[in-house]
Amino acid sequence: MKTNIELTKKQYEVLMNALQIAGSVYGIMGDIVDKKYKKRSGEIDELESYLLEKAKELGLGNMIEIFQEKKVVDQEYLEKAMNDLFEYDEFVFWDTLPRKLANRNLVRKLGKEKIRTMDNIAYIHVEYPIEDEYRNEFDKHELERLEIKK
C-alpha cells in the first residue's frame, strides 16, 4: 500500500535534515553497537533516495549531488545536519558526564546492591548534590582539571 503525502518546500528540507541525522546515528550504531542498526540505516538511505527523486519538483534540485552513481544530499545540506548532530552530541556529553561520575561515586560509597534497593526519589536526593558539584566544576573549568589516576 502506498500513500501520497504533500510537503511544502520547508517541510521537505526539515525531513531531509532529519533523515541525515537519523541515517548518521543508525550508521554509527550499526558499525559500533549492533548490526540491527545497520539495517535501519539502509532503510533510511532507501527512503532518502526515494525522496531525493522529488527534490526538483520542489525547486530543490541544487540539494542533490551524485556519489558512487547514487543521488545524495549535497555537502551544504549534509553539513547543516551534521552541525545539528554535533551540537546535540556536545549537549549530551556535558549532560551525561556529571551524572555518570556522580553515579560512580555513589556506587563506590554505598555499593551497587544498596543503590538497587533505593527508590528513585531517595536516589535523586543523594545523587543530585554530587552531580551538581560536577556540573559546577565543568561549567567553570570544562575538562581542564579532570585527570585519570594511574
Tab-separated table of N, CA and C in Angstrom:
chain	number	residue	atom	x	y	z
A	1	MET	N	0.832	-1.174	0.000
A	1	MET	CA	0.000	0.000	0.000
A	1	MET	C	0.879	1.241	0.000
A	2	LYS	N	0.532	2.214	-0.797
A	2	LYS	CA	1.255	3.482	-0.867
A	2	LYS	C	0.297	4.614	-0.573
A	3	THR	N	0.866	5.726	-0.157
A	3	THR	CA	0.081	6.922	0.076
A	3	THR	C	0.819	8.118	-0.502
A	4	ASN	N	0.107	9.144	-0.811
A	4	ASN	CA	0.725	10.386	-1.268
A	4	ASN	C	0.712	11.373	-0.118
A	5	ILE	N	1.841	11.975	0.113
A	5	ILE	CA	1.965	12.988	1.150
A	5	ILE	C	2.477	14.253	0.480
A	6	GLU	N	1.781	15.331	0.683
A	6	GLU	CA	2.220	16.605	0.122
A	6	GLU	C	3.026	17.358	1.174
A	7	LEU	N	4.172	17.849	0.747
A	7	LEU	CA	5.052	18.599	1.642
A	7	LEU	C	5.351	19.960	1.037
A	8	THR	N	5.471	20.951	1.897
A	8	THR	CA	5.972	22.237	1.427
A	8	THR	C	7.477	22.106	1.250
A	9	LYS	N	8.048	23.079	0.601
A	9	LYS	CA	9.499	23.098	0.426
A	9	LYS	C	10.198	23.040	1.783
A	10	LYS	N	9.715	23.826	2.742
A	10	LYS	CA	10.311	23.868	4.082
A	10	LYS	C	10.172	22.516	4.785
A	11	GLN	N	8.990	21.907	4.707
A	11	GLN	CA	8.783	20.598	5.319
A	11	GLN	C	9.708	19.543	4.713
A	12	TYR	N	9.894	19.629	3.416
A	12	TYR	CA	10.781	18.697	2.723
A	12	TYR	C	12.217	18.860	3.245
A	13	GLU	N	12.663	20.108	3.382
A	13	GLU	CA	14.020	20.361	3.881
A	13	GLU	C	14.175	19.862	5.316
A	14	VAL	N	13.161	20.070	6.138
A	14	VAL	CA	13.202	19.585	7.522
A	14	VAL	C	13.291	18.061	7.543
A	15	LEU	N	12.484	17.413	6.721
A	15	LEU	CA	12.503	15.950	6.643
A	15	LEU	C	13.870	15.438	6.180
A	16	MET	N	14.440	16.073	5.169
A	16	MET	CA	15.751	15.636	4.675
A	16	MET	C	16.827	15.843	5.747
A	17	ASN	N	16.737	16.937	6.502
A	17	ASN	CA	17.688	17.182	7.593
A	17	ASN	C	17.564	16.070	8.643
A	18	ALA	N	16.332	15.735	8.995
A	18	ALA	CA	16.100	14.682	9.983
A	18	ALA	C	16.626	13.333	9.483
A	19	LEU	N	16.447	13.065	8.199
A	19	LEU	CA	16.954	11.800	7.640
A	19	LEU	C	18.473	11.743	7.663
A	20	GLN	N	19.134	12.875	7.444
A	20	GLN	CA	20.595	12.896	7.503
A	20	GLN	C	21.073	12.552	8.907
A	21	ILE	N	20.428	13.159	9.889
A	21	ILE	CA	20.806	12.912	11.287
A	21	ILE	C	20.509	11.464	11.670
A	22	ALA	N	19.302	11.005	11.367
A	22	ALA	CA	18.928	9.630	11.715
A	22	ALA	C	19.823	8.618	11.010
A	23	GLY	N	20.090	8.840	9.728
A	23	GLY	CA	20.951	7.915	8.986
A	23	GLY	C	22.350	7.863	9.567
A	24	SER	N	22.840	8.997	9.988
A	24	SER	CA	24.168	9.057	10.584
A	24	SER	C	24.208	8.299	11.912
A	25	VAL	N	23.214	8.540	12.749
A	25	VAL	CA	23.149	7.870	14.052
A	25	VAL	C	23.035	6.359	13.872
A	26	TYR	N	22.111	5.928	13.034
A	26	TYR	CA	21.940	4.488	12.828
A	26	TYR	C	23.166	3.868	12.158
A	27	GLY	N	23.816	4.588	11.270
A	27	GLY	CA	25.028	4.070	10.640
A	27	GLY	C	26.133	3.844	11.659
A	28	ILE	N	26.333	4.814	12.541
A	28	ILE	CA	27.347	4.684	13.597
A	28	ILE	C	26.983	3.545	14.537
A	29	MET	N	25.704	3.491	14.941
A	29	MET	CA	25.267	2.428	15.840
A	29	MET	C	25.457	1.057	15.190
A	30	GLY	N	25.216	0.962	13.886
A	30	GLY	CA	25.401	-0.304	13.175
A	30	GLY	C	26.853	-0.717	13.113
A	31	ASP	N	27.757	0.262	13.029
A	31	ASP	CA	29.190	-0.044	12.981
A	31	ASP	C	29.749	-0.407	14.354
A	32	ILE	N	29.203	0.197	15.398
A	32	ILE	CA	29.803	0.069	16.728
A	32	ILE	C	29.017	-0.830	17.667
A	33	VAL	N	27.682	-0.740	17.648
A	33	VAL	CA	26.877	-1.386	18.679
A	33	VAL	C	26.312	-2.726	18.221
A	34	ASP	N	25.491	-2.695	17.185
A	34	ASP	CA	24.778	-3.902	16.786
A	34	ASP	C	24.369	-3.775	15.320
A	35	LYS	N	24.459	-4.859	14.596
A	35	LYS	CA	24.142	-4.845	13.156
A	35	LYS	C	22.677	-4.541	12.870
A	36	LYS	N	21.780	-4.719	13.857
A	36	LYS	CA	20.371	-4.402	13.612
A	36	LYS	C	20.204	-2.932	13.237
A	37	TYR	N	21.089	-2.079	13.741
A	37	TYR	CA	21.027	-0.660	13.413
A	37	TYR	C	21.489	-0.403	11.981
A	38	LYS	N	22.363	-1.245	11.481
A	38	LYS	CA	22.832	-1.120	10.099
A	38	LYS	C	21.663	-1.321	9.139
A	39	LYS	N	20.795	-2.256	9.477
A	39	LYS	CA	19.614	-2.498	8.641
A	39	LYS	C	18.750	-1.240	8.601
A	40	ARG	N	18.531	-0.633	9.746
A	40	ARG	CA	17.720	0.585	9.806
A	40	ARG	C	18.399	1.703	9.024
A	41	SER	N	19.708	1.790	9.098
A	41	SER	CA	20.457	2.790	8.339
A	41	SER	C	20.217	2.607	6.844
A	42	GLY	N	20.221	1.369	6.395
A	42	GLY	CA	19.949	1.072	4.987
A	42	GLY	C	18.541	1.472	4.584
A	43	GLU	N	17.573	1.248	5.474
A	43	GLU	CA	16.190	1.639	5.195
A	43	GLU	C	16.069	3.162	5.086
A	44	ILE	N	16.791	3.867	5.927
A	44	ILE	CA	16.781	5.333	5.873
A	44	ILE	C	17.420	5.805	4.570
A	45	ASP	N	18.502	5.166	4.162
A	45	ASP	CA	19.137	5.503	2.880
A	45	ASP	C	18.176	5.304	1.711
A	46	GLU	N	17.418	4.214	1.750
A	46	GLU	CA	16.431	3.958	0.688
A	46	GLU	C	15.366	5.050	0.655
A	47	LEU	N	14.880	5.435	1.823
A	47	LEU	CA	13.870	6.496	1.906
A	47	LEU	C	14.447	7.814	1.397
A	48	GLU	N	15.672	8.100	1.768
A	48	GLU	CA	16.332	9.325	1.297
A	48	GLU	C	16.441	9.323	-0.228
A	49	SER	N	16.858	8.212	-0.795
A	49	SER	CA	16.973	8.117	-2.262
A	49	SER	C	15.624	8.355	-2.925
A	50	TYR	N	14.588	7.761	-2.374
A	50	TYR	CA	13.244	7.938	-2.913
A	50	TYR	C	12.833	9.408	-2.860
A	51	LEU	N	13.062	10.050	-1.718
A	51	LEU	CA	12.671	11.450	-1.558
A	51	LEU	C	13.509	12.383	-2.423
A	52	LEU	N	14.768	12.049	-2.628
A	52	LEU	CA	15.618	12.898	-3.471
A	52	LEU	C	15.125	12.932	-4.918
A	53	GLU	N	14.414	11.902	-5.318
A	53	GLU	CA	13.830	11.894	-6.663
A	53	GLU	C	12.793	13.013	-6.821
A	54	LYS	N	12.262	13.492	-5.714
A	54	LYS	CA	11.224	14.533	-5.725
A	54	LYS	C	11.782	15.936	-5.495
A	55	ALA	N	13.060	16.063	-5.255
A	55	ALA	CA	13.653	17.362	-4.906
A	55	ALA	C	13.451	18.416	-5.989
A	56	LYS	N	13.628	18.042	-7.225
A	56	LYS	CA	13.497	19.010	-8.326
A	56	LYS	C	12.085	19.587	-8.394
A	57	GLU	N	11.077	18.761	-8.111
A	57	GLU	CA	9.685	19.222	-8.147
A	57	GLU	C	9.443	20.384	-7.186
A	58	LEU	N	10.220	20.428	-6.093
A	58	LEU	CA	10.077	21.490	-5.095
A	58	LEU	C	11.082	22.621	-5.310
A	59	GLY	N	11.806	22.551	-6.420
A	59	GLY	CA	12.815	23.576	-6.680
A	59	GLY	C	14.063	23.395	-5.847
A	60	LEU	N	14.327	22.167	-5.418
A	60	LEU	CA	15.486	21.880	-4.578
A	60	LEU	C	16.492	20.959	-5.269
A	61	GLY	N	16.535	21.021	-6.567
A	61	GLY	CA	17.484	20.197	-7.314
A	61	GLY	C	18.924	20.476	-6.935
A	62	ASN	N	19.171	21.678	-6.419
A	62	ASN	CA	20.542	22.035	-6.018
A	62	ASN	C	21.009	21.282	-4.771
A	63	MET	N	20.091	20.636	-4.074
A	63	MET	CA	20.498	19.901	-2.877
A	63	MET	C	21.026	18.504	-3.212
A	64	ILE	N	20.971	18.140	-4.478
A	64	ILE	CA	21.369	16.790	-4.892
A	64	ILE	C	22.774	16.806	-5.481
A	65	GLU	N	23.532	15.796	-5.112
A	65	GLU	CA	24.781	15.516	-5.826
A	65	GLU	C	24.871	14.013	-6.017
A	66	ILE	N	25.679	13.615	-6.957
A	66	ILE	CA	25.832	12.195	-7.268
A	66	ILE	C	27.108	11.693	-6.602
A	67	PHE	N	26.956	10.608	-5.849
A	67	PHE	CA	28.088	9.966	-5.190
A	67	PHE	C	27.976	8.472	-5.439
A	68	GLN	N	28.998	7.896	-6.037
A	68	GLN	CA	29.017	6.478	-6.386
A	68	GLN	C	27.732	6.084	-7.131
A	69	GLU	N	27.403	6.904	-8.148
A	69	GLU	CA	26.254	6.674	-9.024
A	69	GLU	C	24.913	6.698	-8.289
A	70	LYS	N	24.865	7.389	-7.165
A	70	LYS	CA	23.646	7.457	-6.368
A	70	LYS	C	23.387	8.902	-5.974
A	71	LYS	N	22.110	9.304	-5.984
A	71	LYS	CA	21.752	10.650	-5.544
A	71	LYS	C	21.857	10.727	-4.019
A	72	VAL	N	22.537	11.760	-3.548
A	72	VAL	CA	22.657	12.037	-2.119
A	72	VAL	C	22.509	13.538	-1.929
A	73	VAL	N	22.291	13.970	-0.676
A	73	VAL	CA	22.240	15.412	-0.439
A	73	VAL	C	23.632	15.985	-0.598
A	74	ASP	N	23.692	17.224	-1.051
A	74	ASP	CA	24.994	17.836	-1.280
A	74	ASP	C	25.668	18.199	0.044
A	75	GLN	N	26.918	18.611	-0.059
A	75	GLN	CA	27.761	18.887	1.102
A	75	GLN	C	27.141	19.947	2.022
A	76	GLU	N	26.540	20.972	1.433
A	76	GLU	CA	25.960	22.056	2.243
A	76	GLU	C	24.833	21.534	3.138
A	77	TYR	N	23.911	20.780	2.571
A	77	TYR	CA	22.812	20.231	3.365
A	77	TYR	C	23.322	19.222	4.394
A	78	LEU	N	24.280	18.411	3.994
A	78	LEU	CA	24.852	17.435	4.912
A	78	LEU	C	25.526	18.132	6.090
A	79	GLU	N	26.274	19.198	5.815
A	79	GLU	CA	26.958	19.918	6.893
A	79	GLU	C	25.975	20.551	7.870
A	80	LYS	N	24.858	21.068	7.364
A	80	LYS	CA	23.831	21.631	8.261
A	80	LYS	C	23.336	20.563	9.228
A	81	ALA	N	23.036	19.388	8.700
A	81	ALA	CA	22.544	18.301	9.544
A	81	ALA	C	23.616	17.847	10.527
A	82	MET	N	24.847	17.726	10.062
A	82	MET	CA	25.920	17.275	10.945
A	82	MET	C	26.211	18.311	12.040
A	83	ASN	N	26.066	19.592	11.730
A	83	ASN	CA	26.225	20.614	12.767
A	83	ASN	C	25.177	20.450	13.859
A	84	ASP	N	23.934	20.146	13.467
A	84	ASP	CA	22.893	19.877	14.458
A	84	ASP	C	23.262	18.665	15.311
A	85	LEU	N	23.761	17.628	14.663
A	85	LEU	CA	24.133	16.408	15.383
A	85	LEU	C	25.311	16.663	16.320
A	86	PHE	N	26.301	17.418	15.882
A	86	PHE	CA	27.445	17.728	16.742
A	86	PHE	C	27.011	18.564	17.947
A	87	GLU	N	26.088	19.490	17.731
A	87	GLU	CA	25.582	20.299	18.841
A	87	GLU	C	24.849	19.407	19.849
A	88	TYR	N	24.084	18.473	19.355
A	88	TYR	CA	23.391	17.514	20.219
A	88	TYR	C	24.401	16.672	21.000
A	89	ASP	N	25.409	16.164	20.304
A	89	ASP	CA	26.447	15.366	20.965
A	89	ASP	C	27.109	16.146	22.091
A	90	GLU	N	27.402	17.399	21.842
A	90	GLU	CA	28.032	18.253	22.841
A	90	GLU	C	27.130	18.393	24.066
A	91	PHE	N	25.849	18.643	23.826
A	91	PHE	CA	24.907	18.751	24.934
A	91	PHE	C	24.844	17.449	25.724
A	92	VAL	N	24.703	16.322	25.037
A	92	VAL	CA	24.589	15.023	25.709
A	92	VAL	C	25.838	14.728	26.530
A	93	PHE	N	27.008	15.038	25.987
A	93	PHE	CA	28.252	14.803	26.718
A	93	PHE	C	28.244	15.539	28.048
A	94	TRP	N	27.982	16.859	28.005
A	94	TRP	CA	28.041	17.666	29.225
A	94	TRP	C	26.884	17.358	30.169
A	95	ASP	N	25.793	16.831	29.652
A	95	ASP	CA	24.673	16.453	30.493
A	95	ASP	C	24.912	15.099	31.165
A	96	THR	N	25.545	14.195	30.452
A	96	THR	CA	25.727	12.828	30.932
A	96	THR	C	26.941	12.681	31.850
A	97	LEU	N	28.034	13.353	31.539
A	97	LEU	CA	29.272	13.176	32.302
A	97	LEU	C	29.086	13.400	33.803
A	98	PRO	N	28.492	14.497	34.241
A	98	PRO	CA	28.323	14.676	35.698
A	98	PRO	C	27.452	13.589	36.332
A	99	ARG	N	26.422	13.145	35.609
A	99	ARG	CA	25.549	12.109	36.133
A	99	ARG	C	26.283	10.783	36.281
A	100	LYS	N	27.075	10.439	35.276
A	100	LYS	CA	27.823	9.174	35.333
A	100	LYS	C	28.861	9.197	36.455
A	101	LEU	N	29.544	10.326	36.602
A	101	LEU	CA	30.537	10.435	37.663
A	101	LEU	C	29.887	10.401	39.043
A	102	ALA	N	28.743	11.059	39.181
A	102	ALA	CA	28.029	11.029	40.457
A	102	ALA	C	27.577	9.611	40.780
A	103	ASN	N	27.072	8.898	39.780
A	103	ASN	CA	26.662	7.516	39.990
A	103	ASN	C	27.847	6.647	40.389
A	104	ARG	N	28.969	6.847	39.714
A	104	ARG	CA	30.186	6.094	40.064
A	104	ARG	C	30.555	6.332	41.519
A	105	ASN	N	30.502	7.590	41.951
A	105	ASN	CA	30.852	7.916	43.338
A	105	ASN	C	29.897	7.238	44.320
A	106	LEU	N	28.618	7.227	43.982
A	106	LEU	CA	27.647	6.579	44.869
A	106	LEU	C	27.853	5.068	44.931
A	107	VAL	N	28.161	4.455	43.808
A	107	VAL	CA	28.433	3.017	43.803
A	107	VAL	C	29.630	2.725	44.700
A	108	ARG	N	30.661	3.546	44.605
A	108	ARG	CA	31.836	3.361	45.459
A	108	ARG	C	31.493	3.533	46.938
A	109	LYS	N	30.649	4.505	47.235
A	109	LYS	CA	30.315	4.830	48.619
A	109	LYS	C	29.299	3.866	49.224
A	110	LEU	N	28.236	3.561	48.462
A	110	LEU	CA	27.127	2.776	49.007
A	110	LEU	C	27.083	1.332	48.518
A	111	GLY	N	27.675	1.069	47.366
A	111	GLY	CA	27.623	-0.259	46.775
A	111	GLY	C	26.439	-0.403	45.833
A	112	LYS	N	26.587	-1.253	44.842
A	112	LYS	CA	25.542	-1.449	43.833
A	112	LYS	C	24.251	-1.976	44.455
A	113	GLU	N	24.379	-2.884	45.393
A	113	GLU	CA	23.194	-3.503	45.986
A	113	GLU	C	22.338	-2.478	46.717
A	114	LYS	N	22.962	-1.617	47.484
A	114	LYS	CA	22.227	-0.576	48.212
A	114	LYS	C	21.527	0.366	47.226
A	115	ILE	N	22.217	0.733	46.154
A	115	ILE	CA	21.628	1.634	45.164
A	115	ILE	C	20.426	0.978	44.483
A	116	ARG	N	20.523	-0.316	44.176
A	116	ARG	CA	19.408	-1.029	43.536
A	116	ARG	C	18.155	-1.033	44.407
A	117	THR	N	18.342	-1.011	45.715
A	117	THR	CA	17.184	-1.067	46.616
A	117	THR	C	16.553	0.304	46.853
A	118	MET	N	17.222	1.372	46.423
A	118	MET	CA	16.698	2.724	46.647
A	118	MET	C	15.599	3.042	45.637
A	119	ASP	N	14.566	3.748	46.103
A	119	ASP	CA	13.579	4.220	45.138
A	119	ASP	C	14.150	5.456	44.435
A	120	ASN	N	13.513	5.877	43.351
A	120	ASN	CA	14.033	6.973	42.525
A	120	ASN	C	14.221	8.272	43.305
A	121	ILE	N	13.259	8.606	44.152
A	121	ILE	CA	13.334	9.859	44.907
A	121	ILE	C	14.519	9.827	45.869
A	122	ALA	N	14.688	8.736	46.579
A	122	ALA	CA	15.812	8.619	47.513
A	122	ALA	C	17.140	8.706	46.763
A	123	TYR	N	17.206	8.037	45.615
A	123	TYR	CA	18.431	8.078	44.822
A	123	TYR	C	18.744	9.504	44.370
A	124	ILE	N	17.736	10.189	43.876
A	124	ILE	CA	17.937	11.568	43.397
A	124	ILE	C	18.439	12.454	44.528
A	125	HIS	N	17.905	12.271	45.739
A	125	HIS	CA	18.319	13.104	46.872
A	125	HIS	C	19.792	12.918	47.233
A	126	VAL	N	20.317	11.727	47.054
A	126	VAL	CA	21.742	11.524	47.363
A	126	VAL	C	22.628	11.761	46.143
A	127	GLU	N	22.096	11.522	44.969
A	127	GLU	CA	22.901	11.659	43.752
A	127	GLU	C	23.021	13.107	43.291
A	128	TYR	N	21.935	13.852	43.356
A	128	TYR	CA	21.920	15.191	42.769
A	128	TYR	C	22.983	16.135	43.337
A	129	PRO	N	23.198	16.196	44.649
A	129	PRO	CA	24.241	17.108	45.144
A	129	PRO	C	25.634	16.793	44.568
A	130	ILE	N	25.911	15.525	44.377
A	130	ILE	CA	27.206	15.131	43.798
A	130	ILE	C	27.249	15.545	42.331
A	131	GLU	N	26.170	15.257	41.616
A	131	GLU	CA	26.080	15.638	40.208
A	131	GLU	C	26.207	17.153	40.060
A	132	ASP	N	25.557	17.893	40.945
A	132	ASP	CA	25.597	19.348	40.901
A	132	ASP	C	27.023	19.873	41.099
A	133	GLU	N	27.793	19.234	41.990
A	133	GLU	CA	29.204	19.618	42.173
A	133	GLU	C	29.987	19.448	40.875
A	134	TYR	N	29.775	18.316	40.214
A	134	TYR	CA	30.457	18.090	38.939
A	134	TYR	C	30.010	19.101	37.885
A	135	ARG	N	28.719	19.378	37.817
A	135	ARG	CA	28.224	20.370	36.844
A	135	ARG	C	28.876	21.732	37.069
A	136	ASN	N	28.949	22.150	38.319
A	136	ASN	CA	29.588	23.438	38.630
A	136	ASN	C	31.061	23.431	38.225
A	137	GLU	N	31.734	22.331	38.506
A	137	GLU	CA	33.139	22.199	38.123
A	137	GLU	C	33.309	22.312	36.615
A	138	PHE	N	32.484	21.569	35.859
A	138	PHE	CA	32.616	21.572	34.404
A	138	PHE	C	32.154	22.886	33.790
A	139	ASP	N	31.194	23.552	34.419
A	139	ASP	CA	30.774	24.873	33.941
A	139	ASP	C	31.927	25.870	34.049
A	140	LYS	N	32.691	25.760	35.124
A	140	LYS	CA	33.792	26.702	35.349
A	140	LYS	C	35.065	26.321	34.599
A	141	HIS	N	35.374	25.024	34.571
A	141	HIS	CA	36.696	24.600	34.092
A	141	HIS	C	36.660	23.592	32.936
A	142	GLU	N	35.450	23.232	32.486
A	142	GLU	CA	35.287	22.185	31.479
A	142	GLU	C	36.112	20.964	31.887
A	143	LEU	N	37.005	20.474	31.036
A	143	LEU	CA	37.776	19.261	31.363
A	143	LEU	C	39.183	19.575	31.869
A	144	GLU	N	39.478	20.852	32.012
A	144	GLU	CA	40.835	21.280	32.355
A	144	GLU	C	41.376	20.574	33.598
A	145	ARG	N	40.549	20.343	34.614
A	145	ARG	CA	41.035	19.762	35.864
A	145	ARG	C	40.673	18.286	36.012
A	146	LEU	N	40.088	17.695	34.985
A	146	LEU	CA	39.743	16.280	35.025
A	146	LEU	C	40.983	15.470	34.686
A	147	GLU	N	41.343	14.559	35.559
A	147	GLU	CA	42.542	13.734	35.382
A	147	GLU	C	42.207	12.264	35.561
A	148	ILE	N	42.974	11.416	34.926
A	148	ILE	CA	42.871	9.969	35.099
A	148	ILE	C	44.010	9.532	36.015
A	149	LYS	N	43.660	8.886	37.117
A	149	LYS	CA	44.681	8.381	38.037
A	149	LYS	C	45.189	7.048	37.523
A	150	LYS	N	46.485	6.828	37.680
A	150	LYS	CA	47.053	5.521	37.306
A	150	LYS	C	47.593	4.840	38.512
